[in-house]
PDB file of C-alpha atoms and ligand atoms in Angstrom:
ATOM      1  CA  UNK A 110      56.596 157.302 107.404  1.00 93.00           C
ATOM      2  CA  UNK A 111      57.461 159.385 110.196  1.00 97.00           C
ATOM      3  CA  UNK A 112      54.512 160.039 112.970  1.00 98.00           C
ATOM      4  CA  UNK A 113      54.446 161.941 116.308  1.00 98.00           C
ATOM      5  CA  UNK A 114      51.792 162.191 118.862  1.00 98.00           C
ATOM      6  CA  UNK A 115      50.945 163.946 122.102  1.00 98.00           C
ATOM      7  CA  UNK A 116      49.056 163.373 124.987  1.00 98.00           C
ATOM      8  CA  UNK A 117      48.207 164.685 128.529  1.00 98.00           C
ATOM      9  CA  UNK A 118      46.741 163.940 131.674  1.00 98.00           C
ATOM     10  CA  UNK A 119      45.674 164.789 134.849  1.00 97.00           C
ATOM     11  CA  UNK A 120      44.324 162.939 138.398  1.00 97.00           C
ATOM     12  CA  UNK A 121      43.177 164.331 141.540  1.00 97.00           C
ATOM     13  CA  UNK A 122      45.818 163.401 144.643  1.00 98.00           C
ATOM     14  CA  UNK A 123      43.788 162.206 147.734  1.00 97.00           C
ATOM     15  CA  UNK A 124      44.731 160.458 151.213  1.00 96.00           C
ATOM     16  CA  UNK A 125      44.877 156.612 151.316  1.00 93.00           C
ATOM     17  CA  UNK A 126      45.662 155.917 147.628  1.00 94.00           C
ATOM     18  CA  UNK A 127      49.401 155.076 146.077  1.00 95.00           C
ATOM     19  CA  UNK A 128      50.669 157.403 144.214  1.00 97.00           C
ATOM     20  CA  UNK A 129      51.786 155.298 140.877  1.00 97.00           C
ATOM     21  CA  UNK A 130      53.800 157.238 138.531  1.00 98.00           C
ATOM     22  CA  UNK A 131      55.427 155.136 135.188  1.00 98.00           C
ATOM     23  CA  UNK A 132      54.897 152.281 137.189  1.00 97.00           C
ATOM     24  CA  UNK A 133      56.711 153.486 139.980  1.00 97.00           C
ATOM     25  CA  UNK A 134      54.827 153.362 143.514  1.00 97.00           C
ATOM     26  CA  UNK A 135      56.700 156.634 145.054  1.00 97.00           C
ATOM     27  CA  UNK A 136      56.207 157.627 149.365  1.00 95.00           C
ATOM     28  CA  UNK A 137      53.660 159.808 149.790  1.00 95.00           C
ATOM     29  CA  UNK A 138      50.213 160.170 151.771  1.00 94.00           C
ATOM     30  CA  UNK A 139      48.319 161.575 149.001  1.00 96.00           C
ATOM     31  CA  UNK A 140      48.241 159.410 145.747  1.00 96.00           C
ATOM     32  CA  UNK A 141      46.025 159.358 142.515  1.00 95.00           C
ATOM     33  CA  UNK A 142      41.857 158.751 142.728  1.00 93.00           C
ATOM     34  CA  UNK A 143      40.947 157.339 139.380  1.00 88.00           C
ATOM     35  CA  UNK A 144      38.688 154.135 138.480  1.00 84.00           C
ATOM     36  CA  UNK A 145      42.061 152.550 137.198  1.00 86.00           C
ATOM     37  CA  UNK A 146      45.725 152.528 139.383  1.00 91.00           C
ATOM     38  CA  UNK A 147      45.436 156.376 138.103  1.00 94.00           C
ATOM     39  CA  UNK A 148      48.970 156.363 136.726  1.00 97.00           C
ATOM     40  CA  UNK A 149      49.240 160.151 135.316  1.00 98.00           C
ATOM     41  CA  UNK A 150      52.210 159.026 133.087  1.00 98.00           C
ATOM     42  CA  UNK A 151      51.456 156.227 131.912  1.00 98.00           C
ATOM     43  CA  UNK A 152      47.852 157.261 130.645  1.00 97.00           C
ATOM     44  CA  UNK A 153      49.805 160.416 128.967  1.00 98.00           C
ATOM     45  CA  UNK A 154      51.942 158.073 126.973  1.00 98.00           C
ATOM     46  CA  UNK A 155      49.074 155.777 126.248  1.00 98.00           C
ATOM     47  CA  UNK A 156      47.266 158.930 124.554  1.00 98.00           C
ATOM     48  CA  UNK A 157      50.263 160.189 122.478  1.00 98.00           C
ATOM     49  CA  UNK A 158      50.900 156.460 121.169  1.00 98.00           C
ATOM     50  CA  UNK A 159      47.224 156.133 120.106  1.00 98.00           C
ATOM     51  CA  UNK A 160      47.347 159.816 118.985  1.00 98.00           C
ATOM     52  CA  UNK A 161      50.250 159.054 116.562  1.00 98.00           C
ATOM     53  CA  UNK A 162      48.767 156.891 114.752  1.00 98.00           C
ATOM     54  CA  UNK A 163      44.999 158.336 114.773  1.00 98.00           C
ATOM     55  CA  UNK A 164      43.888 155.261 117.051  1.00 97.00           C
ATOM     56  CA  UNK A 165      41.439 157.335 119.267  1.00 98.00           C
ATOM     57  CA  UNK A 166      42.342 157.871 123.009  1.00 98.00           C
ATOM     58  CA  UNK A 167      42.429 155.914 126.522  1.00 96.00           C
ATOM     59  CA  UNK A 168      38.677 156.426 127.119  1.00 94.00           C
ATOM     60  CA  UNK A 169      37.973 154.630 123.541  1.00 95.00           C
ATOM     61  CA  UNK A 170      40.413 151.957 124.458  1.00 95.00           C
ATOM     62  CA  UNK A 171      39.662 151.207 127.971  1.00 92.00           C
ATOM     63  CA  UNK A 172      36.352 152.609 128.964  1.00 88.00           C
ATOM     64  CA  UNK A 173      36.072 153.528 132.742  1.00 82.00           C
ATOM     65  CA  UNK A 174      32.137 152.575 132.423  1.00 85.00           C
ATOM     66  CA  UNK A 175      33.987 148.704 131.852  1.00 85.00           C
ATOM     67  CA  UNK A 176      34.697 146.875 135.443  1.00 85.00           C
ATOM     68  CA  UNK A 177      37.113 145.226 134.128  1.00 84.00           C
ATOM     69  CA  UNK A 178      39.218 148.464 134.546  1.00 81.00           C
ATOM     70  CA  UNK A 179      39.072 149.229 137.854  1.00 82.00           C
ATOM     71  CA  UNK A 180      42.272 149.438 139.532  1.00 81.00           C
ATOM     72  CA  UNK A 181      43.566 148.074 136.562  1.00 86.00           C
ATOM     73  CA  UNK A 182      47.372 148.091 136.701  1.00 93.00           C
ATOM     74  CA  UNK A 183      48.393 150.938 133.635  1.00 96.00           C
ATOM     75  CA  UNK A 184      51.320 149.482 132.743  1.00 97.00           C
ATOM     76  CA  UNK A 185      49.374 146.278 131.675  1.00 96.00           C
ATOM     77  CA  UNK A 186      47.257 148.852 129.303  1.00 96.00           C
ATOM     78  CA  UNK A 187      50.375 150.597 128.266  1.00 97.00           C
ATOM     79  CA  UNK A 188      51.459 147.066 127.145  1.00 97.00           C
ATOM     80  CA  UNK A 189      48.129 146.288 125.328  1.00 97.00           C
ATOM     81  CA  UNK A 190      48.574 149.503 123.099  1.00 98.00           C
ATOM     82  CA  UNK A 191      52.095 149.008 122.285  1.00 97.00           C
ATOM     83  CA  UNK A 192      51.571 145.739 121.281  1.00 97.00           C
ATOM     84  CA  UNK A 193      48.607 147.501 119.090  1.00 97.00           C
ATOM     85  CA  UNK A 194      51.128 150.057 117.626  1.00 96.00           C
ATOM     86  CA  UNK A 195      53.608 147.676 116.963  1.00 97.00           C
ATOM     87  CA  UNK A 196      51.225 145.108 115.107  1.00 97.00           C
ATOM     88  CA  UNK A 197      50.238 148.382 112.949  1.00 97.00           C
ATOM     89  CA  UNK A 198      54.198 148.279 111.830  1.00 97.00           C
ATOM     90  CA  UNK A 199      55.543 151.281 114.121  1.00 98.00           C
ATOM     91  CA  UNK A 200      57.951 151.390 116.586  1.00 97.00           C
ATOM     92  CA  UNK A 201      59.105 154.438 118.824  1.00 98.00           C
ATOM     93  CA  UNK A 202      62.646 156.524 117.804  1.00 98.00           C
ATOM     94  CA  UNK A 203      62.021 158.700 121.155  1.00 98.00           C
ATOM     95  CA  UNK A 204      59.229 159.146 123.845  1.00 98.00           C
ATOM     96  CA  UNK A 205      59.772 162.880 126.030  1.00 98.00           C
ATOM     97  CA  UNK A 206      57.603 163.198 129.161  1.00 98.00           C
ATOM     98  CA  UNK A 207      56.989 165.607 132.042  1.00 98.00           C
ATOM     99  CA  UNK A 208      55.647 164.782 134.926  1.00 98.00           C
ATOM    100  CA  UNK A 209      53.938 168.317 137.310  1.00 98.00           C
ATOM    101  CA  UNK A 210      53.617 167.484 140.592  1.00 97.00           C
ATOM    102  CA  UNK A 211      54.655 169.547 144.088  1.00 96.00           C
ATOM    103  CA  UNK A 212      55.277 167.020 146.158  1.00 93.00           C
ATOM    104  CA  UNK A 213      57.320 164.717 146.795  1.00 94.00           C
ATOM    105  CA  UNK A 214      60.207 165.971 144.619  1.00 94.00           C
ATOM    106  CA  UNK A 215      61.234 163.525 142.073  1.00 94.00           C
ATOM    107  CA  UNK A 216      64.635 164.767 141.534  1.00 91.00           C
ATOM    108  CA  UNK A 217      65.535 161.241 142.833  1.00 90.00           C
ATOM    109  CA  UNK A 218      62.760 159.211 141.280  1.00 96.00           C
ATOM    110  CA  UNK A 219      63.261 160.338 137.721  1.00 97.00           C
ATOM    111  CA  UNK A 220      65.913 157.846 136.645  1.00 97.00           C
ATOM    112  CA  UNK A 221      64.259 154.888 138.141  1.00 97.00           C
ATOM    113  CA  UNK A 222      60.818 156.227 136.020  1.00 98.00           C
ATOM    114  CA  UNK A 223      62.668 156.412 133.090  1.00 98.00           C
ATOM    115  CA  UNK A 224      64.346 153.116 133.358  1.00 98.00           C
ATOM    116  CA  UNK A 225      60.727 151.563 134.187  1.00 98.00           C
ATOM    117  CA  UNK A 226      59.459 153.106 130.833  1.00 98.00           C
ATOM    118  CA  UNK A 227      62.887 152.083 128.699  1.00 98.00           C
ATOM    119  CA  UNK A 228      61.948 148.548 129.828  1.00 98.00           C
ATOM    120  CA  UNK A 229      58.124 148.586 129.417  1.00 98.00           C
ATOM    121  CA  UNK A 230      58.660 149.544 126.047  1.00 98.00           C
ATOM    122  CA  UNK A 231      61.765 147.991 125.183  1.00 97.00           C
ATOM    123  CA  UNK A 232      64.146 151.061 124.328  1.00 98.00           C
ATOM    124  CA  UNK A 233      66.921 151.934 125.353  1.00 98.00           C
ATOM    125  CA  UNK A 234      67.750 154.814 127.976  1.00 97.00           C
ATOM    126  CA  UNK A 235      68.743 157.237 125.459  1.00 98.00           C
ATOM    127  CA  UNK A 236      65.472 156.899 123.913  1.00 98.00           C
ATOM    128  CA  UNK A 237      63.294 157.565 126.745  1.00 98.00           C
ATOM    129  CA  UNK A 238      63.640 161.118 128.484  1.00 98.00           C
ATOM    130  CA  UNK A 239      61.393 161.993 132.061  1.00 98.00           C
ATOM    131  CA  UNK A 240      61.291 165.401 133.544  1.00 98.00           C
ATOM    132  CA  UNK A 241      59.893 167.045 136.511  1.00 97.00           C
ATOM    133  CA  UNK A 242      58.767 170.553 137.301  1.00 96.00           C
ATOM    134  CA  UNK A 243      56.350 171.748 140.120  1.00 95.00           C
ATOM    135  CA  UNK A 244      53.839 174.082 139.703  1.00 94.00           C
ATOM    136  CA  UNK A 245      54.811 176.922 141.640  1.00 93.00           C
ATOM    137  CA  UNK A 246      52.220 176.217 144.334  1.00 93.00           C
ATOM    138  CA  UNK A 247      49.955 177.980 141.871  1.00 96.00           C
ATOM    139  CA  UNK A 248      46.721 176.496 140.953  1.00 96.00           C
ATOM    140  CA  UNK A 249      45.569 172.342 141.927  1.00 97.00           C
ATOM    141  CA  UNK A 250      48.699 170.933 140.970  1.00 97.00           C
ATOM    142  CA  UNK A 251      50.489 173.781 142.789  1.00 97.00           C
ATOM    143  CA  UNK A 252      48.270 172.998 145.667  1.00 97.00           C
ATOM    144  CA  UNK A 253      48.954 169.234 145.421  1.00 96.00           C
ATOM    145  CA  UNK A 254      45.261 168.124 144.863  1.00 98.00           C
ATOM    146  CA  UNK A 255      46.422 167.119 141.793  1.00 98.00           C
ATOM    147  CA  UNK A 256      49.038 165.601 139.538  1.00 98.00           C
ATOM    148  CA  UNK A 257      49.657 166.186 135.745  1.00 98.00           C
ATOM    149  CA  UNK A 258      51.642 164.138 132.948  1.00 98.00           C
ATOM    150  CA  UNK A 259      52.492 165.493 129.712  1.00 98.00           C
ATOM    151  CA  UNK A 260      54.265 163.030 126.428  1.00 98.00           C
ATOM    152  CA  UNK A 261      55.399 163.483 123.075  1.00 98.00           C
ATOM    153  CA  UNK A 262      56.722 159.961 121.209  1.00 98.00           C
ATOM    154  CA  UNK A 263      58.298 160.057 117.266  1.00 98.00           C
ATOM    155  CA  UNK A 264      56.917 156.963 115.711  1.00 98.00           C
ATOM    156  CA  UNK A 265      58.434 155.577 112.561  1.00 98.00           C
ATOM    157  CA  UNK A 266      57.710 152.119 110.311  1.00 95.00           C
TER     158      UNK A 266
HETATM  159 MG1   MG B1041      44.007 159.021 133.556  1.00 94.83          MG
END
């Protein structure tokens, strides 16, 4: 059985916190406000692996009401549900992501992102694809008082 899944997310950028993409701290003054590291990408790959396979979402899985959350590294939860997927019998043929975020560029960033996720999830490189667009300086993102994430993953058993 072949399943796919999508998922999306969004954080608002403010002063004094890291800005954590794929578990990749990148330099910049703004960075994610969220009750966990606020990892954008990570959370939208967490959603389109539970979506796949019907599993709920993030909030279900890791409820930011629960402590035990807060500041919680992502890629530990990203771990937790792909040990979850895999225990259900499925494993991933490819995982596409896009990251929207003005600034900084990550023309440079996007291969070391994409090598994080290839070896978070044990795939290979040609598996695992990360792009990057900006917003055009139209709307929050645009503005950067925000940062969005976008993935789609094939799942097969
Ligand atoms: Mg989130």
């Amino acid at each position: 059985m072949i399943r796919t899944g999508q998922g999306w997310d969004l954080h608002r950028l403010i002063e004094g916190r890291p800005l954590i993409l794929g578990g990749i701290t990148l330099p910049s003054n703004k960075g994610e406000d969220a009750h966990s590291d606020g990892d954008v990408l990570i959370h939208a790959i967490i959603d389109a692996l539970l979506g796949a396979l019907a599993l709920g979402d993030i909030g279900d899985h890791f409820p930011p009401s629960d402590n035990q959350w807060k500041d919680a590294d992502s890629t530990i939860l990203l771990k937790q549900v792909y040990s979850l997927v895999r225990k259900k019998g499925y494993a991933i043929s490819n995982l596409d992501c896009t990251i929207i975020l003005e600034k900084p560029k990550l023309g440079e960033y996007k291969e070391k992102i994409r090598n994080k996720l290839a070896e978070l999830l044990e795939l290979n490189r040609d598996q695992v694809s990360v792009k990057a667009k900006s917003s055009e300086k139209v709307g929050p993102v645009g503005r950067n008082e925000a940062v969005e994430a976008l993935a789609a993953v094939l799942m097969y058993d």
